Amino acid sequence: MAVVVCLVTVFGLAEHGAAKADDAQSVLRVDGNIRSSEPLRLTRMDLEEIGMHDVVTITPWNDEPTTYTGPLIRDVLAHVGARGDSIVAVALNNYRVVFPVSDARDYDVILAVRMNGEPIGVRQRGPVRVIYPWSEREELRSEIYYSRAIWQMNGFTVVGQVSQ
Ligand SMILES: Nc1nc2c(c(=O)[nH]1)N[C@H]1C(S)=C(S)[C@@H](COP(=O)(O)O)O[C@H]1N2
Ligand SMILES: [Mo]
């Protein structure tokens, strides 16, 4: 019993500490073809300040509509001065996926930092995850776009031809 109480306390503190640290700690590294010659390190607050957008959607992993909130990827790209045609996104587990910048122009794809209003913990596949508006757009409900929905995302590189 004492062990159980102790573990609950330890995990409770760890979770609390992580949530607080998120405000000041970088959650996303951005490099490649951007305005800055040094990699940018954005905190969750930096991402929230870019402007929050809700995507309410059913996903393959949850058949209840879920509200994901975060900046539109096109706004994040503008914020960092991205000039390229592709995004190479990487996750904590080294999963890596490339998606075209055109996805961010054509669809309201977000870098979700909240799920149903709450910051997304690493155990819930946060703190940052790419969410497409699947419920809104039938053509997005395919393996291509599901595979681009990287979770536990911790960085991206802007590559390719200068666009616009
Ligand atoms: N970090 C990370 N994100 C990822 C993946 C992964 O392995 N690691 N798999 C991708 C794939 S192929 C799909 S279909 C969706 C859903 O993955 P899941 O079935 O593991 O939930 O997440 C995508 N995002
Ligand atoms: Mo997949």
PDB file of C-alpha atoms and ligand atoms in Angstrom:
ATOM      1  CA  MET A   1       0.000   0.000   0.000  1.00  0.00           C
ATOM      2  CA  ALA A   2       2.758   2.418   1.019  1.00  0.00           C
ATOM      3  CA  VAL A   3       4.605   1.563  -2.203  1.00  0.00           C
ATOM      4  CA  VAL A   4       1.517   2.339  -4.276  1.00  0.00           C
ATOM      5  CA  VAL A   5       0.995   5.691  -2.557  1.00  0.00           C
ATOM      6  CA  CYS A   6       4.670   6.481  -3.014  1.00  0.00           C
ATOM      7  CA  LEU A   7       4.631   5.676  -6.738  1.00  0.00           C
ATOM      8  CA  VAL A   8       1.504   7.755  -7.266  1.00  0.00           C
ATOM      9  CA  THR A   9       3.241  10.662  -5.545  1.00  0.00           C
ATOM     10  CA  VAL A  10       6.417  10.302  -7.579  1.00  0.00           C
ATOM     11  CA  PHE A  11       4.554  10.091 -10.902  1.00  0.00           C
ATOM     12  CA  GLY A  12       2.267  12.938  -9.854  1.00  0.00           C
ATOM     13  CA  LEU A  13       5.265  15.174  -9.168  1.00  0.00           C
ATOM     14  CA  ALA A  14       7.045  14.125 -12.339  1.00  0.00           C
ATOM     15  CA  GLU A  15       3.974  14.942 -14.408  1.00  0.00           C
ATOM     16  CA  HIS A  16       3.489  18.277 -12.663  1.00  0.00           C
ATOM     17  CA  GLY A  17       7.159  19.155 -13.065  1.00  0.00           C
ATOM     18  CA  ALA A  18       7.064  18.296 -16.773  1.00  0.00           C
ATOM     19  CA  ALA A  19       3.985  20.430 -17.367  1.00  0.00           C
ATOM     20  CA  LYS A  20       5.572  23.421 -15.617  1.00  0.00           C
ATOM     21  CA  ALA A  21       8.909  22.974 -17.347  1.00  0.00           C
ATOM     22  CA  ASP A  22       7.160  23.029 -20.724  1.00  0.00           C
ATOM     23  CA  ASP A  23       6.532  26.761 -20.409  1.00  0.00           C
ATOM     24  CA  ALA A  24      10.236  27.604 -20.374  1.00  0.00           C
ATOM     25  CA  GLN A  25      11.754  24.617 -22.135  1.00  0.00           C
ATOM     26  CA  SER A  26      12.153  24.144 -25.817  1.00  0.00           C
ATOM     27  CA  VAL A  27       9.785  21.534 -27.242  1.00  0.00           C
ATOM     28  CA  LEU A  28      10.579  22.014 -30.927  1.00  0.00           C
ATOM     29  CA  ARG A  29      13.836  22.567 -32.780  1.00  0.00           C
ATOM     30  CA  VAL A  30      13.489  24.189 -36.215  1.00  0.00           C
ATOM     31  CA  ASP A  31      16.340  24.401 -38.703  1.00  0.00           C
ATOM     32  CA  GLY A  32      17.182  24.178 -42.381  1.00  0.00           C
ATOM     33  CA  ASN A  33      16.035  26.822 -44.809  1.00  0.00           C
ATOM     34  CA  ILE A  34      14.721  29.382 -42.317  1.00  0.00           C
ATOM     35  CA  ARG A  35      15.393  33.044 -41.531  1.00  0.00           C
ATOM     36  CA  SER A  36      17.852  32.205 -38.748  1.00  0.00           C
ATOM     37  CA  SER A  37      21.240  30.619 -39.455  1.00  0.00           C
ATOM     38  CA  GLU A  38      21.127  28.971 -36.022  1.00  0.00           C
ATOM     39  CA  PRO A  39      18.487  26.348 -35.158  1.00  0.00           C
ATOM     40  CA  LEU A  40      15.468  27.924 -33.459  1.00  0.00           C
ATOM     41  CA  ARG A  41      14.189  26.365 -30.260  1.00  0.00           C
ATOM     42  CA  LEU A  42      10.524  27.015 -29.607  1.00  0.00           C
ATOM     43  CA  THR A  43       8.713  26.513 -26.320  1.00  0.00           C
ATOM     44  CA  ARG A  44       5.076  25.494 -26.052  1.00  0.00           C
ATOM     45  CA  MET A  45       4.303  29.132 -25.191  1.00  0.00           C
ATOM     46  CA  ASP A  46       6.092  30.318 -28.346  1.00  0.00           C
ATOM     47  CA  LEU A  47       3.922  27.946 -30.378  1.00  0.00           C
ATOM     48  CA  GLU A  48       0.745  29.071 -28.613  1.00  0.00           C
ATOM     49  CA  GLU A  49       1.606  32.732 -29.255  1.00  0.00           C
ATOM     50  CA  ILE A  50       1.785  32.121 -33.012  1.00  0.00           C
ATOM     51  CA  GLY A  51      -2.009  31.759 -32.821  1.00  0.00           C
ATOM     52  CA  MET A  52      -4.147  28.859 -31.761  1.00  0.00           C
ATOM     53  CA  HIS A  53      -6.453  26.953 -34.088  1.00  0.00           C
ATOM     54  CA  ASP A  54      -8.815  24.105 -33.161  1.00  0.00           C
ATOM     55  CA  VAL A  55      -9.178  20.905 -35.155  1.00  0.00           C
ATOM     56  CA  VAL A  56     -12.054  18.738 -33.986  1.00  0.00           C
ATOM     57  CA  THR A  57     -11.641  15.297 -35.466  1.00  0.00           C
ATOM     58  CA  ILE A  58     -12.090  11.592 -35.193  1.00  0.00           C
ATOM     59  CA  THR A  59      -8.825   9.697 -35.698  1.00  0.00           C
ATOM     60  CA  PRO A  60      -7.906   6.075 -36.352  1.00  0.00           C
ATOM     61  CA  TRP A  61      -6.819   5.923 -32.713  1.00  0.00           C
ATOM     62  CA  ASN A  62      -9.940   7.549 -31.225  1.00  0.00           C
ATOM     63  CA  ASP A  63     -13.475   7.285 -32.600  1.00  0.00           C
ATOM     64  CA  GLU A  64     -14.705   9.986 -30.226  1.00  0.00           C
ATOM     65  CA  PRO A  65     -14.317  13.489 -31.706  1.00  0.00           C
ATOM     66  CA  THR A  66     -11.283  15.085 -30.047  1.00  0.00           C
ATOM     67  CA  THR A  67     -10.353  18.761 -30.026  1.00  0.00           C
ATOM     68  CA  TYR A  68      -6.716  19.338 -30.882  1.00  0.00           C
ATOM     69  CA  THR A  69      -5.368  22.888 -30.573  1.00  0.00           C
ATOM     70  CA  GLY A  70      -2.198  24.528 -31.805  1.00  0.00           C
ATOM     71  CA  PRO A  71      -0.786  26.850 -34.442  1.00  0.00           C
ATOM     72  CA  LEU A  72      -1.456  26.232 -38.113  1.00  0.00           C
ATOM     73  CA  ILE A  73       1.695  24.829 -39.678  1.00  0.00           C
ATOM     74  CA  ARG A  74       1.590  27.518 -42.368  1.00  0.00           C
ATOM     75  CA  ASP A  75       1.725  30.153 -39.607  1.00  0.00           C
ATOM     76  CA  VAL A  76       4.667  28.383 -37.939  1.00  0.00           C
ATOM     77  CA  LEU A  77       6.459  28.312 -41.309  1.00  0.00           C
ATOM     78  CA  ALA A  78       5.838  32.053 -41.763  1.00  0.00           C
ATOM     79  CA  HIS A  79       7.002  32.692 -38.188  1.00  0.00           C
ATOM     80  CA  VAL A  80      10.376  30.996 -38.772  1.00  0.00           C
ATOM     81  CA  GLY A  81      10.751  32.460 -42.271  1.00  0.00           C
ATOM     82  CA  ALA A  82      10.682  29.039 -43.934  1.00  0.00           C
ATOM     83  CA  ARG A  83      11.661  28.880 -47.606  1.00  0.00           C
ATOM     84  CA  GLY A  84      11.373  25.394 -48.975  1.00  0.00           C
ATOM     85  CA  ASP A  85       8.977  22.854 -50.389  1.00  0.00           C
ATOM     86  CA  SER A  86       9.265  20.072 -47.821  1.00  0.00           C
ATOM     87  CA  ILE A  87       9.333  19.511 -44.109  1.00  0.00           C
ATOM     88  CA  VAL A  88      11.403  16.735 -42.589  1.00  0.00           C
ATOM     89  CA  ALA A  89       9.811  16.089 -39.204  1.00  0.00           C
ATOM     90  CA  VAL A  90      11.482  14.069 -36.457  1.00  0.00           C
ATOM     91  CA  ALA A  91      10.128  12.561 -33.257  1.00  0.00           C
ATOM     92  CA  LEU A  92      11.577  11.637 -29.882  1.00  0.00           C
ATOM     93  CA  ASN A  93      11.681   7.988 -30.976  1.00  0.00           C
ATOM     94  CA  ASN A  94      13.520   9.008 -34.176  1.00  0.00           C
ATOM     95  CA  TYR A  95      10.479   8.379 -36.353  1.00  0.00           C
ATOM     96  CA  ARG A  96      10.999  10.665 -39.318  1.00  0.00           C
ATOM     97  CA  VAL A  97       8.570  11.677 -42.018  1.00  0.00           C
ATOM     98  CA  VAL A  98       8.695  14.091 -44.943  1.00  0.00           C
ATOM     99  CA  PHE A  99       5.646  16.043 -45.986  1.00  0.00           C
ATOM    100  CA  PRO A 100       5.196  18.781 -48.583  1.00  0.00           C
ATOM    101  CA  VAL A 101       4.749  22.405 -47.533  1.00  0.00           C
ATOM    102  CA  SER A 102       1.713  22.362 -49.851  1.00  0.00           C
ATOM    103  CA  ASP A 103      -0.147  20.267 -47.219  1.00  0.00           C
ATOM    104  CA  ALA A 104       0.098  23.238 -44.864  1.00  0.00           C
ATOM    105  CA  ARG A 105      -1.187  25.612 -47.544  1.00  0.00           C
ATOM    106  CA  ASP A 106      -3.995  23.357 -48.787  1.00  0.00           C
ATOM    107  CA  TYR A 107      -5.263  22.167 -45.407  1.00  0.00           C
ATOM    108  CA  ASP A 108      -5.592  23.545 -41.885  1.00  0.00           C
ATOM    109  CA  VAL A 109      -2.897  21.246 -40.508  1.00  0.00           C
ATOM    110  CA  ILE A 110      -1.782  22.164 -36.995  1.00  0.00           C
ATOM    111  CA  LEU A 111       1.074  21.488 -34.623  1.00  0.00           C
ATOM    112  CA  ALA A 112      -1.193  20.395 -31.798  1.00  0.00           C
ATOM    113  CA  VAL A 113       0.032  21.312 -28.328  1.00  0.00           C
ATOM    114  CA  ARG A 114      -3.288  20.741 -26.558  1.00  0.00           C
ATOM    115  CA  MET A 115      -5.790  17.916 -26.591  1.00  0.00           C
ATOM    116  CA  ASN A 116      -9.276  18.707 -25.269  1.00  0.00           C
ATOM    117  CA  GLY A 117      -7.824  21.903 -23.823  1.00  0.00           C
ATOM    118  CA  GLU A 118      -4.942  20.345 -21.893  1.00  0.00           C
ATOM    119  CA  PRO A 119      -1.232  20.294 -22.758  1.00  0.00           C
ATOM    120  CA  ILE A 120      -0.381  16.909 -24.279  1.00  0.00           C
ATOM    121  CA  GLY A 121       1.988  14.794 -22.164  1.00  0.00           C
ATOM    122  CA  VAL A 122       4.720  12.682 -23.716  1.00  0.00           C
ATOM    123  CA  ARG A 123       2.776   9.586 -22.665  1.00  0.00           C
ATOM    124  CA  GLN A 124      -0.172  10.874 -24.694  1.00  0.00           C
ATOM    125  CA  ARG A 125       2.182  11.225 -27.650  1.00  0.00           C
ATOM    126  CA  GLY A 126       2.873  14.923 -27.093  1.00  0.00           C
ATOM    127  CA  PRO A 127       4.096  17.497 -26.399  1.00  0.00           C
ATOM    128  CA  VAL A 128       3.747  18.358 -30.094  1.00  0.00           C
ATOM    129  CA  ARG A 129       1.926  16.360 -32.749  1.00  0.00           C
ATOM    130  CA  VAL A 130       0.854  17.012 -36.308  1.00  0.00           C
ATOM    131  CA  ILE A 131      -2.918  16.866 -36.743  1.00  0.00           C
ATOM    132  CA  TYR A 132      -4.744  17.034 -40.081  1.00  0.00           C
ATOM    133  CA  PRO A 133      -8.462  17.971 -40.206  1.00  0.00           C
ATOM    134  CA  TRP A 134      -9.463  14.406 -41.071  1.00  0.00           C
ATOM    135  CA  SER A 135     -13.139  14.753 -40.169  1.00  0.00           C
ATOM    136  CA  GLU A 136     -13.454  17.819 -42.398  1.00  0.00           C
ATOM    137  CA  ARG A 137     -11.728  16.417 -45.494  1.00  0.00           C
ATOM    138  CA  GLU A 138     -12.502  12.953 -46.745  1.00  0.00           C
ATOM    139  CA  GLU A 139      -9.412  12.812 -48.990  1.00  0.00           C
ATOM    140  CA  LEU A 140      -7.174  13.079 -45.906  1.00  0.00           C
ATOM    141  CA  ARG A 141      -8.483   9.830 -44.481  1.00  0.00           C
ATOM    142  CA  SER A 142      -5.750   7.727 -46.024  1.00  0.00           C
ATOM    143  CA  GLU A 143      -2.545   6.053 -44.871  1.00  0.00           C
ATOM    144  CA  ILE A 144      -0.444   8.793 -46.518  1.00  0.00           C
ATOM    145  CA  TYR A 145      -1.829  11.502 -44.240  1.00  0.00           C
ATOM    146  CA  TYR A 146      -2.038   9.275 -41.183  1.00  0.00           C
ATOM    147  CA  SER A 147       1.654   8.468 -41.569  1.00  0.00           C
ATOM    148  CA  ARG A 148       2.431  12.208 -41.737  1.00  0.00           C
ATOM    149  CA  ALA A 149       0.684  12.721 -38.393  1.00  0.00           C
ATOM    150  CA  ILE A 150       3.905  12.477 -36.457  1.00  0.00           C
ATOM    151  CA  TRP A 151       3.510  12.340 -32.690  1.00  0.00           C
ATOM    152  CA  GLN A 152       6.112  13.206 -30.014  1.00  0.00           C
ATOM    153  CA  MET A 153       7.506  15.566 -32.628  1.00  0.00           C
ATOM    154  CA  ASN A 154      10.594  17.405 -31.392  1.00  0.00           C
ATOM    155  CA  GLY A 155      11.911  19.068 -34.485  1.00  0.00           C
ATOM    156  CA  PHE A 156      11.701  19.768 -38.170  1.00  0.00           C
ATOM    157  CA  THR A 157      13.984  20.828 -40.978  1.00  0.00           C
ATOM    158  CA  VAL A 158      12.818  22.952 -43.907  1.00  0.00           C
ATOM    159  CA  VAL A 159      14.314  21.642 -47.144  1.00  0.00           C
ATOM    160  CA  GLY A 160      13.994  21.960 -50.895  1.00  0.00           C
ATOM    161  CA  GLN A 161      13.306  24.655 -53.415  1.00  0.00           C
ATOM    162  CA  VAL A 162      12.444  28.163 -52.336  1.00  0.00           C
ATOM    163  CA  SER A 163       8.715  28.622 -52.758  1.00  0.00           C
ATOM    164  CA  GLN A 164       6.438  31.659 -53.252  1.00  0.00           C
TER     165      GLN A 164
HETATM  166  N1  LIG B   1       6.595   9.492 -33.575  1.00  0.00           N
HETATM  167  C1  LIG B   1       5.921   8.703 -34.396  1.00  0.00           C
HETATM  168  N2  LIG B   1       4.881   9.221 -35.090  1.00  0.00           N
HETATM  169  C2  LIG B   1       4.173   8.432 -35.940  1.00  0.00           C
HETATM  170  C3  LIG B   1       4.503   7.091 -36.139  1.00  0.00           C
HETATM  171  C4  LIG B   1       5.602   6.580 -35.367  1.00  0.00           C
HETATM  172  O1  LIG B   1       5.978   5.402 -35.460  1.00  0.00           O
HETATM  173  N3  LIG B   1       6.274   7.399 -34.520  1.00  0.00           N
HETATM  174  N4  LIG B   1       3.767   6.331 -37.033  1.00  0.00           N
HETATM  175  C5  LIG B   1       2.984   7.049 -38.053  1.00  0.00           C
HETATM  176  C6  LIG B   1       2.030   6.183 -38.750  1.00  0.00           C
HETATM  177  S1  LIG B   1       2.664   5.140 -39.946  1.00  0.00           S
HETATM  178  C7  LIG B   1       0.668   6.257 -38.507  1.00  0.00           C
HETATM  179  S2  LIG B   1      -0.444   5.377 -39.417  1.00  0.00           S
HETATM  180  C8  LIG B   1       0.139   7.115 -37.419  1.00  0.00           C
HETATM  181  C9  LIG B   1      -0.606   6.302 -36.393  1.00  0.00           C
HETATM  182  O2  LIG B   1       0.347   5.497 -35.758  1.00  0.00           O
HETATM  183  P1  LIG B   1      -0.093   4.448 -34.663  1.00  0.00           P
HETATM  184  O3  LIG B   1      -0.872   3.413 -35.396  1.00  0.00           O
HETATM  185  O4  LIG B   1       1.214   3.938 -34.111  1.00  0.00           O
HETATM  186  O5  LIG B   1      -0.911   5.188 -33.678  1.00  0.00           O
HETATM  187  O6  LIG B   1       1.153   7.827 -36.720  1.00  0.00           O
HETATM  188  C10 LIG B   1       2.262   8.254 -37.471  1.00  0.00           C
HETATM  189  N5  LIG B   1       3.129   8.998 -36.597  1.00  0.00           N
HETATM  190 MO    MO B   2       0.841   3.874 -40.652  1.00  0.00          MO
END
